[in-house]
Amino acid sequence: MSKVWEENFSYNAKNVRPSPVREMLAVIKQPGMISFAGGMPAPEIFPVDEFYEGVHILKEDGKNLLQYGTTEGYPPLKEFLAEWTSPRMGKVAALDEMLITTGSQQALDLFSWAIIDRGDFVITEDPTYLAALSTFYNHGAEFLGVPCDGEGMQVDLLPEIIEKARKEGKKVKFIYTIVNFQNPGGSTMTLERRKKLVEISHKYSIPIFEDDPYGYVRFDGEHLPSIFSLDDAGGVIYAGSFSKILSPGSRIGWVTGSKEIIRKMTVFKQTADLCTSTIAQALVAEYCRNGHLDKHIPVIIDNYRVKRDAMQESFKRHLEPLGVSWVKPEGGFFYWLNFPQINTKDLFKKAIEKKVAFVIGEPFCTKPGSGIHNARLCYTFPSPEVTEEGVKRLAEAVQELAQIATV
Amino acid sequence: MSKVWEENFSYNAKNVRPSPVREMLAVIKQPGMISFAGGMPAPEIFPVDEFYEGVHILKEDGKNLLQYGTTEGYPPLKEFLAEWTSPRMGKVAALDEMLITTGSQQALDLFSWAIIDRGDFVITEDPTYLAALSTFYNHGAEFLGVPCDGEGMQVDLLPEIIEKARKEGKKVKFIYTIVNFQNPGGSTMTLERRKKLVEISHKYSIPIFEDDPYGYVRFDGEHLPSIFSLDDAGGVIYAGSFSKILSPGSRIGWVTGSKEIIRKMTVFKQTADLCTSTIAQALVAEYCRNGHLDKHIPVIIDNYRVKRDAMQESFKRHLEPLGVSWVKPEGGFFYWLNFPQINTKDLFKKAIEKKVAFVIGEPFCTKPGSGIHNARLCYTFPSPEVTEEGVKRLAEAVQELAQIATV
């Protein structure tokens, strides 16, 4: 190994945390493994034919689409999204209030560029999306975690958290929240708390990053107003994604917000990747223009609702008797399990032996040592039959661990 | 305007430099404008039909391609590239020595994540690619510019520059070089200097980032060995791109290097955008697999050679008599002009009135105040006839400025 790299790595490179999900891929790909790990959409319902229907655009408009696109995004896609998202946004966003991103993951990076200085603090739900934590961490952020319950982030705790941090000289730069079917916790923030959160944002002049990749995948009940639509001061940025409602491989996300922040994120996108693939943008835009998006979302919802319910039944059969608990999510991709008295790191090793995989709880948490009794399980990918078998294996792993502990 | 953003912007957001090229788009799009500004491939020779030939992969392998891809890149594309680039790399890169990036712009960002700490120094050609300077700058780098002549970076100056910097306590982290048909200068580094540069890299233990988007677009003479192939210590990372040999809209680039640095860049890619669009990767891979890439590059070369020569003739007719000078590039996209006694910022304003656009020299330079007599002109986009008219307009702008100066 050449020493030249090691000698020249940045602080970030020396301290970077690889994504536990991405790193687990090698393990997950072992033959016979049942994986509840990655947040992967079900491939059997990808709308392959409907997506393919739009490929003619690559011929008809090829000279334009093979060329550089604008950093701001492919105009027909932005125009579609501005209209399509308007019920949730409470308005039709202007083109300079929206930016197309290379997946909503990039929105996190560009927003971090615009807001975070090393040592700044970010308020997040605890636990939260681990690749958001990693992105903010790479940009030098530290965290103030807010616990969640069945109604989402406990926003009543915020004033005290913010005031204490400020007294200690900490700069609190923004609040990051996944309001719908939170990753990994599964809870959805109530309307009352959403309103309260906006009030707090105004009172303390702290902007909000509303991450909503799962919002359109609701199984039960009514959609709640977005935080973006509840705010009249322009201090909320909303990130959406095609990853869970069409295709993660397309890598198309978007952000809507006031033009000041969109402008800054656009300038950072110039140095991040210049523009998002025009080819991918055009194919997604054609799919949407052809009316497939609204028809396909109910297909996704029906498929995942069945899988969520099946996983819940499997939990009841195999894990509830062992004292394991969870919150039933109203939408999205994940169950967040609590295994009292078991460290899920140990459980993970045992589970891998049994050929079943999940993500351990700790990397979703803002403090080392928390989440050690938790696990995130994704139900969207495996069939109900496979889920039943996987949960059975997991229960066996729990029992074996318990036996070891009592020997 | 909401104050919440302004109050919370990062140091970077307050100090970011928008890309002058991207920012000029509004001006360039004025009706009747002749633009030599952006480094845009000629749309009339985009291989639209050959690219379209591969779309069937989106149907055949749709379930796989609509899904998340691995961060490392789409394996068939990597396998093709490892073989195809091997003559230039001096070996067939292993899959863990290569990473697919969202355009080679992303390679600059990921490499910066891995290497640069705020206050570190980067050695670059002076002038150099302005979006590389912006990326490194956003990551906190400062610059040590090395002047170029017709033989590329004056590498003989490096030992003194490095030793002086080290004496002053400066951390010199890497050397950034565009060895072939440099952007914006147009020069190509000689073999002797390439060897010398590798020696210096070894002696001082400073890695090299070899950026080569234009290398395959050579009009005259023979390809020179890449710096990567001249180095046996694993301290060179090579960045390639499909932007200039196929399609910038695809946003597909790649980096080849030793697995230590590739690994770190991959981890940062997890937080940047998770993976590059699998759809775009698969379409580019199909295009390559169908044998079109090697057939198309000569088409590009023939087209651009004619345009380079035409621009040179226009320069001789209209600008040489006015004392303007340049180096004729052996490949690539750009002329770099020197206008003695004219500040090209003034010239730019006058040129826009005359409906001709270029990029001023200053943002390509590492020090404010340098490059003020220079301009970068791209010849690949306009036809020879349009180029003739544009250069004529530019000469008129020069003459009018000279008159103002002598009044």
Coordinates of C-alpha atoms in Angstrom, one line a residue, chain A:
Chain A
M1 CA 0.0 0.0 0.0
S2 CA 1.2 3.4 -1.0
K3 CA 1.7 5.6 2.1
V4 CA 1.1 8.7 0.0
W5 CA -2.7 8.5 0.6
E6 CA -2.6 7.8 4.2
E7 CA -0.2 10.7 4.8
N8 CA -2.5 13.1 2.9
F9 CA -6.0 12.0 4.0
S10 CA -8.2 14.8 5.4
Y11 CA -9.6 14.8 8.9
N12 CA -12.9 13.8 7.3
A13 CA -11.4 10.9 5.5
K14 CA -9.8 9.7 8.7
N15 CA -13.1 10.0 10.6
V16 CA -15.7 9.2 8.0
R17 CA -18.4 6.7 8.9
P18 CA -19.2 4.3 6.1
S19 CA -22.9 3.6 5.7
P20 CA -23.7 0.5 7.6
V21 CA -26.4 -0.3 5.1
R22 CA -24.2 0.0 2.1
E23 CA -21.4 -1.8 3.9
M24 CA -23.6 -4.7 4.7
L25 CA -24.3 -5.4 1.0
A26 CA -21.6 -8.1 0.8
V27 CA -23.2 -9.9 3.8
I28 CA -26.7 -9.5 2.5
K29 CA -25.8 -10.9 -0.9
Q30 CA -24.8 -14.3 0.6
P31 CA -26.9 -17.1 -0.9
G32 CA -30.0 -17.9 1.2
M33 CA -29.9 -14.6 3.1
I34 CA -33.2 -13.0 3.9
S35 CA -32.6 -9.2 4.1
F36 CA -34.7 -6.7 5.9
A37 CA -31.8 -4.3 5.8
G38 CA -31.8 -1.9 2.9
G39 CA -34.7 0.4 2.3
M40 CA -35.3 -1.1 -1.1
P41 CA -38.5 -0.8 -3.1
A42 CA -40.1 -4.0 -4.3
P43 CA -38.6 -4.7 -7.8
E44 CA -41.7 -6.8 -8.8
I45 CA -43.8 -3.7 -9.0
F46 CA -41.4 -1.4 -10.7
P47 CA -43.4 0.1 -13.7
V48 CA -40.9 -1.1 -16.2
D49 CA -43.2 -1.0 -19.2
E50 CA -44.7 2.4 -18.4
F51 CA -41.2 3.8 -17.8
Y52 CA -40.0 2.4 -21.1
E53 CA -42.9 4.1 -22.9
G54 CA -41.1 7.4 -22.5
V55 CA -37.8 6.4 -24.1
H56 CA -38.8 7.9 -27.5
I57 CA -37.8 11.3 -25.9
L58 CA -34.2 10.2 -26.1
K59 CA -34.6 10.0 -29.9
E60 CA -36.8 13.0 -30.5
D61 CA -35.0 15.4 -28.2
G62 CA -31.6 13.6 -28.2
K63 CA -29.5 16.5 -29.3
N64 CA -30.8 18.5 -26.4
L65 CA -30.8 15.7 -23.8
L66 CA -27.2 14.5 -24.5
Q67 CA -26.0 18.1 -23.9
Y68 CA -25.3 19.7 -20.6
G69 CA -28.5 20.7 -18.7
T70 CA -29.0 23.7 -16.5
T71 CA -27.9 23.2 -12.9
E72 CA -31.4 24.1 -11.8
G73 CA -33.0 21.1 -13.5
Y74 CA -34.8 20.0 -16.6
P75 CA -37.6 22.5 -17.1
P76 CA -40.4 20.1 -18.1
L77 CA -39.7 18.0 -14.9
K78 CA -39.8 21.1 -12.7
E79 CA -43.0 22.3 -14.3
F80 CA -44.6 18.9 -13.7
L81 CA -43.4 18.8 -10.1
A82 CA -44.5 22.3 -9.3
E83 CA -48.1 21.5 -10.3
W84 CA -48.1 17.9 -9.0
T85 CA -46.7 18.8 -5.5
S86 CA -48.9 21.9 -5.2
P87 CA -51.6 20.2 -3.0
R88 CA -49.0 19.2 -0.5
M89 CA -47.0 22.5 -0.8
G90 CA -50.0 24.7 -0.5
K91 CA -49.0 26.6 -3.6
V92 CA -47.5 26.1 -7.1
A93 CA -43.7 26.6 -6.5
A94 CA -42.1 29.0 -8.9
L95 CA -39.2 27.6 -10.9
D96 CA -36.6 29.5 -8.9
E97 CA -38.1 28.0 -5.7
M98 CA -37.2 24.5 -6.8
L99 CA -34.1 22.6 -7.6
I100 CA -33.7 19.1 -9.1
T101 CA -31.2 17.0 -7.2
T102 CA -29.3 13.7 -7.8
G103 CA -31.6 11.9 -5.4
S104 CA -32.8 13.5 -2.2
Q105 CA -29.4 12.4 -0.7
Q106 CA -27.8 15.2 -2.7
A107 CA -30.3 17.7 -1.2
L108 CA -28.9 16.9 2.2
D109 CA -25.4 17.5 1.0
L110 CA -26.2 20.8 -0.8
F111 CA -28.2 22.1 2.1
S112 CA -25.3 21.2 4.4
W113 CA -22.9 23.2 2.2
A114 CA -25.2 26.2 2.5
I115 CA -25.8 26.0 6.2
I116 CA -23.3 24.1 8.3
D117 CA -20.0 25.4 9.6
R118 CA -17.8 23.0 11.5
G119 CA -19.0 22.9 15.1
D120 CA -22.6 24.0 14.3
F121 CA -25.4 22.0 15.8
V122 CA -28.3 20.4 14.0
I123 CA -31.5 19.3 15.8
T124 CA -32.8 15.9 14.6
E125 CA -35.2 13.3 15.6
D126 CA -33.4 10.6 17.6
P127 CA -33.2 8.1 16.0
T128 CA -33.1 9.4 12.4
Y129 CA -32.0 8.6 8.8
L130 CA -28.4 7.6 9.2
A131 CA -27.1 8.9 5.9
A132 CA -28.5 12.3 6.9
L133 CA -26.5 12.1 10.1
S134 CA -23.4 11.0 8.1
T135 CA -23.8 13.9 5.6
F136 CA -24.2 16.5 8.4
Y137 CA -21.3 14.9 10.3
N138 CA -19.0 15.1 7.3
H139 CA -19.9 18.8 7.0
G140 CA -18.8 19.2 10.6
A141 CA -22.1 19.2 12.4
E142 CA -22.8 18.1 15.9
F143 CA -26.2 16.9 17.0
L144 CA -29.0 17.7 19.4
G145 CA -31.3 14.6 19.3
V146 CA -34.9 14.9 20.2
P147 CA -36.7 11.7 21.3
C148 CA -39.8 10.5 19.4
D149 CA -42.9 8.8 20.5
G150 CA -45.9 7.5 18.5
E151 CA -46.7 11.1 17.5
G152 CA -43.3 11.9 16.1
M153 CA -40.6 14.3 17.4
Q154 CA -41.4 15.5 20.9
V155 CA -41.4 19.1 19.9
D156 CA -42.4 20.3 23.4
L157 CA -38.8 19.6 24.4
L158 CA -37.4 21.9 21.8
P159 CA -37.5 25.3 23.5
E160 CA -35.5 24.0 26.4
I161 CA -33.0 22.2 24.2
I162 CA -32.5 25.3 22.1
E163 CA -32.2 27.7 25.0
K164 CA -29.8 25.5 26.8
A165 CA -27.6 25.1 23.7
R166 CA -27.6 28.8 23.1
K167 CA -26.7 29.5 26.7
E168 CA -23.7 27.2 26.2
G169 CA -22.7 29.2 23.1
K170 CA -23.8 26.5 20.6
K171 CA -25.0 27.6 17.2
V172 CA -28.2 25.7 16.4
K173 CA -28.5 26.0 12.6
F174 CA -31.5 24.0 11.6
I175 CA -34.0 21.3 12.5
Y176 CA -34.0 18.2 10.4
T177 CA -37.3 16.2 10.4
I178 CA -38.8 13.3 8.6
V179 CA -42.4 14.0 9.4
N180 CA -44.1 11.1 7.6
F181 CA -43.4 7.4 8.5
Q182 CA -40.1 8.4 9.9
N183 CA -36.9 6.5 9.1
P184 CA -36.3 4.4 11.2
G185 CA -38.9 5.0 13.9
G186 CA -42.0 4.7 11.7
S187 CA -43.9 7.4 13.5
T188 CA -45.7 10.4 11.8
M189 CA -45.8 13.8 13.4
T190 CA -49.2 15.0 14.3
L191 CA -50.7 18.2 12.9
E192 CA -50.6 19.8 16.3
R193 CA -46.9 19.1 16.6
R194 CA -46.2 20.3 13.0
K195 CA -47.8 23.7 13.9
K196 CA -45.9 23.9 17.1
L197 CA -42.7 23.1 15.2
V198 CA -43.3 26.0 12.8
E199 CA -43.9 28.3 15.8
I200 CA -40.6 27.3 17.3
S201 CA -38.8 27.8 14.0
H202 CA -40.2 31.3 13.9
K203 CA -39.6 32.1 17.5
Y204 CA -35.9 31.1 17.5
S205 CA -35.2 31.9 13.8
I206 CA -34.1 28.4 13.0
P207 CA -35.0 27.0 9.6
I208 CA -36.4 23.5 9.1
F209 CA -35.4 20.8 6.6
E210 CA -38.5 18.7 6.0
D211 CA -37.4 15.4 4.4
D212 CA -40.3 13.6 2.9
P213 CA -39.3 10.6 0.8
Y214 CA -42.1 8.4 2.1
G215 CA -44.9 10.9 2.4
Y216 CA -46.8 9.7 -0.7
V217 CA -46.7 6.1 0.5
R218 CA -49.5 6.3 3.1
F219 CA -51.5 3.1 3.9
D220 CA -54.0 4.3 6.4
G221 CA -55.6 7.6 7.3
E222 CA -55.4 11.0 5.7
H223 CA -52.4 13.0 4.5
L224 CA -51.4 15.7 6.9
P225 CA -50.3 19.2 5.8
S226 CA -46.6 19.5 5.1
I227 CA -44.6 21.7 7.4
F228 CA -43.7 23.7 4.4
S229 CA -47.4 24.6 3.8
L230 CA -47.9 25.6 7.4
D231 CA -45.1 28.1 7.4
D232 CA -45.7 31.6 6.0
A233 CA -42.2 32.9 6.7
G234 CA -40.2 31.0 4.0
G235 CA -38.0 29.2 6.5
V236 CA -38.8 25.6 5.6
I237 CA -37.2 23.6 2.8
Y238 CA -39.0 20.5 1.6
A239 CA -37.1 17.6 0.0
G240 CA -39.0 15.0 -2.1
S241 CA -37.8 12.0 -4.1
F242 CA -38.8 9.6 -6.8
S243 CA -36.9 6.9 -5.1
K244 CA -39.8 5.4 -3.2
I245 CA -42.6 6.3 -5.7
L246 CA -41.0 5.4 -8.9
S247 CA -37.3 4.4 -9.0
P248 CA -34.3 4.9 -6.8
G249 CA -32.0 4.0 -9.8
S250 CA -33.1 7.2 -11.6
R251 CA -31.5 9.3 -8.8
I252 CA -34.0 12.1 -9.1
G253 CA -35.1 14.2 -6.1
W254 CA -36.2 17.8 -5.7
V255 CA -36.2 20.5 -3.1
T256 CA -38.7 23.3 -2.7
G257 CA -38.0 26.4 -0.7
S258 CA -37.6 30.1 -0.8
K259 CA -35.4 31.3 -3.6
E260 CA -32.6 32.5 -1.3
I261 CA -31.8 29.0 -0.1
I262 CA -32.5 27.3 -3.5
R263 CA -30.1 29.8 -5.1
K264 CA -27.3 28.9 -2.7
M265 CA -27.9 25.2 -3.1
T266 CA -27.8 25.6 -6.8
V267 CA -24.4 27.3 -6.7
F268 CA -23.0 24.4 -4.6
K269 CA -24.5 21.9 -7.1
Q270 CA -22.3 23.6 -9.8
T271 CA -19.3 22.2 -8.0
A272 CA -21.0 18.9 -6.8
D273 CA -22.0 17.5 -10.2
L274 CA -22.9 20.5 -12.5
C275 CA -26.4 19.1 -13.2
T276 CA -28.4 16.0 -12.7
S277 CA -28.4 13.5 -15.6
T278 CA -30.6 15.1 -18.2
I279 CA -31.3 11.6 -19.6
A280 CA -32.7 10.4 -16.3
Q281 CA -34.6 13.6 -15.7
A282 CA -36.2 13.4 -19.1
L283 CA -37.3 9.8 -18.7
V284 CA -38.8 10.5 -15.4
A285 CA -40.5 13.6 -16.8
E286 CA -42.0 11.6 -19.7
Y287 CA -43.3 8.9 -17.2
C288 CA -45.0 11.6 -15.2
R289 CA -46.3 13.5 -18.3
N290 CA -47.9 10.2 -19.5
G291 CA -49.9 10.1 -16.3
H292 CA -48.3 7.0 -14.8
L293 CA -47.2 8.4 -11.5
D294 CA -50.7 8.9 -10.1
K295 CA -51.7 5.5 -11.3
H296 CA -48.7 3.7 -9.9
I297 CA -48.6 5.1 -6.4
P298 CA -51.8 3.2 -5.3
V299 CA -50.1 0.0 -6.7
I300 CA -47.2 0.7 -4.4
I301 CA -49.4 1.4 -1.4
D302 CA -51.5 -1.7 -1.9
N303 CA -48.4 -3.9 -2.2
Y304 CA -46.6 -2.4 0.8
R305 CA -49.7 -2.4 3.0
V306 CA -50.0 -6.1 2.6
K307 CA -46.4 -6.5 3.4
R308 CA -46.5 -4.3 6.5
D309 CA -49.5 -6.2 7.8
A310 CA -47.8 -9.5 7.1
M311 CA -44.7 -8.5 9.0
Q312 CA -46.9 -7.3 11.9
E313 CA -48.6 -10.7 12.0
S314 CA -45.2 -12.5 11.9
F315 CA -44.0 -10.2 14.7
K316 CA -47.0 -11.1 16.8
R317 CA -46.5 -14.8 16.2
H318 CA -42.8 -15.0 16.8
L319 CA -41.4 -11.9 18.5
E320 CA -44.2 -10.5 20.7
P321 CA -44.0 -13.6 22.9
L322 CA -40.3 -12.8 23.4
G323 CA -41.0 -9.3 24.7
V324 CA -40.1 -7.5 21.5
S325 CA -42.1 -4.3 20.9
W326 CA -42.7 -1.9 17.9
V327 CA -44.9 0.9 16.6
K328 CA -47.1 0.1 13.6
P329 CA -46.3 2.6 10.8
E330 CA -49.1 4.2 8.8
G331 CA -46.9 4.3 5.7
G332 CA -43.4 4.1 4.5
F333 CA -40.9 1.3 4.6
F334 CA -39.8 0.4 8.2
Y335 CA -40.5 -1.1 11.5
W336 CA -38.3 -0.1 14.4
L337 CA -38.1 -2.9 16.9
N338 CA -37.2 -2.8 20.6
F339 CA -35.5 -5.9 22.0
P340 CA -35.3 -5.3 25.8
Q341 CA -32.1 -6.7 27.3
I342 CA -30.6 -7.7 24.0
N343 CA -27.8 -5.8 22.3
T344 CA -28.7 -5.8 18.7
K345 CA -25.1 -5.9 17.7
D346 CA -24.9 -9.4 19.2
L347 CA -28.3 -10.2 17.7
F348 CA -27.0 -9.2 14.3
K349 CA -24.2 -11.7 14.4
K350 CA -26.5 -14.5 15.5
A351 CA -29.1 -13.5 12.8
I352 CA -26.5 -13.5 10.1
E353 CA -25.7 -17.1 11.1
K354 CA -29.4 -17.8 10.7
K355 CA -29.4 -16.1 7.3
V356 CA -31.5 -13.1 8.2
A357 CA -30.3 -9.5 8.1
F358 CA -31.5 -6.2 9.5
V359 CA -29.8 -2.8 10.5
I360 CA -28.7 -2.4 14.0
G361 CA -30.1 0.6 15.9
E362 CA -27.1 2.5 17.1
P363 CA -26.0 4.3 13.8
F364 CA -29.4 5.9 13.6
C365 CA -28.9 7.6 16.9
T366 CA -27.1 10.9 17.7
K367 CA -25.3 9.6 20.8
P368 CA -23.0 6.5 21.0
G369 CA -24.6 3.9 23.2
S370 CA -28.2 4.7 22.3
G371 CA -30.3 2.5 20.1
I372 CA -28.4 -0.6 21.2
H373 CA -31.6 -2.5 21.9
N374 CA -33.2 -1.5 18.5
A375 CA -33.3 -2.8 15.0
R376 CA -34.7 -1.4 11.8
L377 CA -36.5 -3.9 9.5
C378 CA -37.7 -3.0 6.0
Y379 CA -40.8 -4.8 4.9
T380 CA -41.1 -3.6 1.3
F381 CA -38.7 -5.9 -0.4
P382 CA -39.4 -9.5 0.6
S383 CA -42.7 -11.3 0.0
P384 CA -45.0 -12.0 3.0
E385 CA -43.9 -15.7 2.9
V386 CA -40.2 -14.7 3.0
T387 CA -40.9 -12.2 5.7
E388 CA -42.6 -14.9 7.8
E389 CA -39.5 -17.2 7.4
G390 CA -37.1 -14.3 8.1
V391 CA -38.9 -13.2 11.3
K392 CA -39.0 -16.9 12.5
R393 CA -35.2 -17.0 12.0
L394 CA -34.9 -13.8 13.9
A395 CA -36.9 -15.1 16.8
E396 CA -34.7 -18.2 16.9
A397 CA -31.7 -15.9 17.0
V398 CA -33.3 -14.0 19.9
Q399 CA -34.0 -17.3 21.8
E400 CA -30.5 -18.6 21.3
L401 CA -29.0 -15.3 22.6
A402 CA -31.3 -15.4 25.6
Q403 CA -30.2 -19.0 26.3
I404 CA -26.5 -17.9 26.2
A405 CA -27.3 -15.1 28.5
T406 CA -29.0 -17.3 31.1
V407 CA -26.5 -20.1 31.0

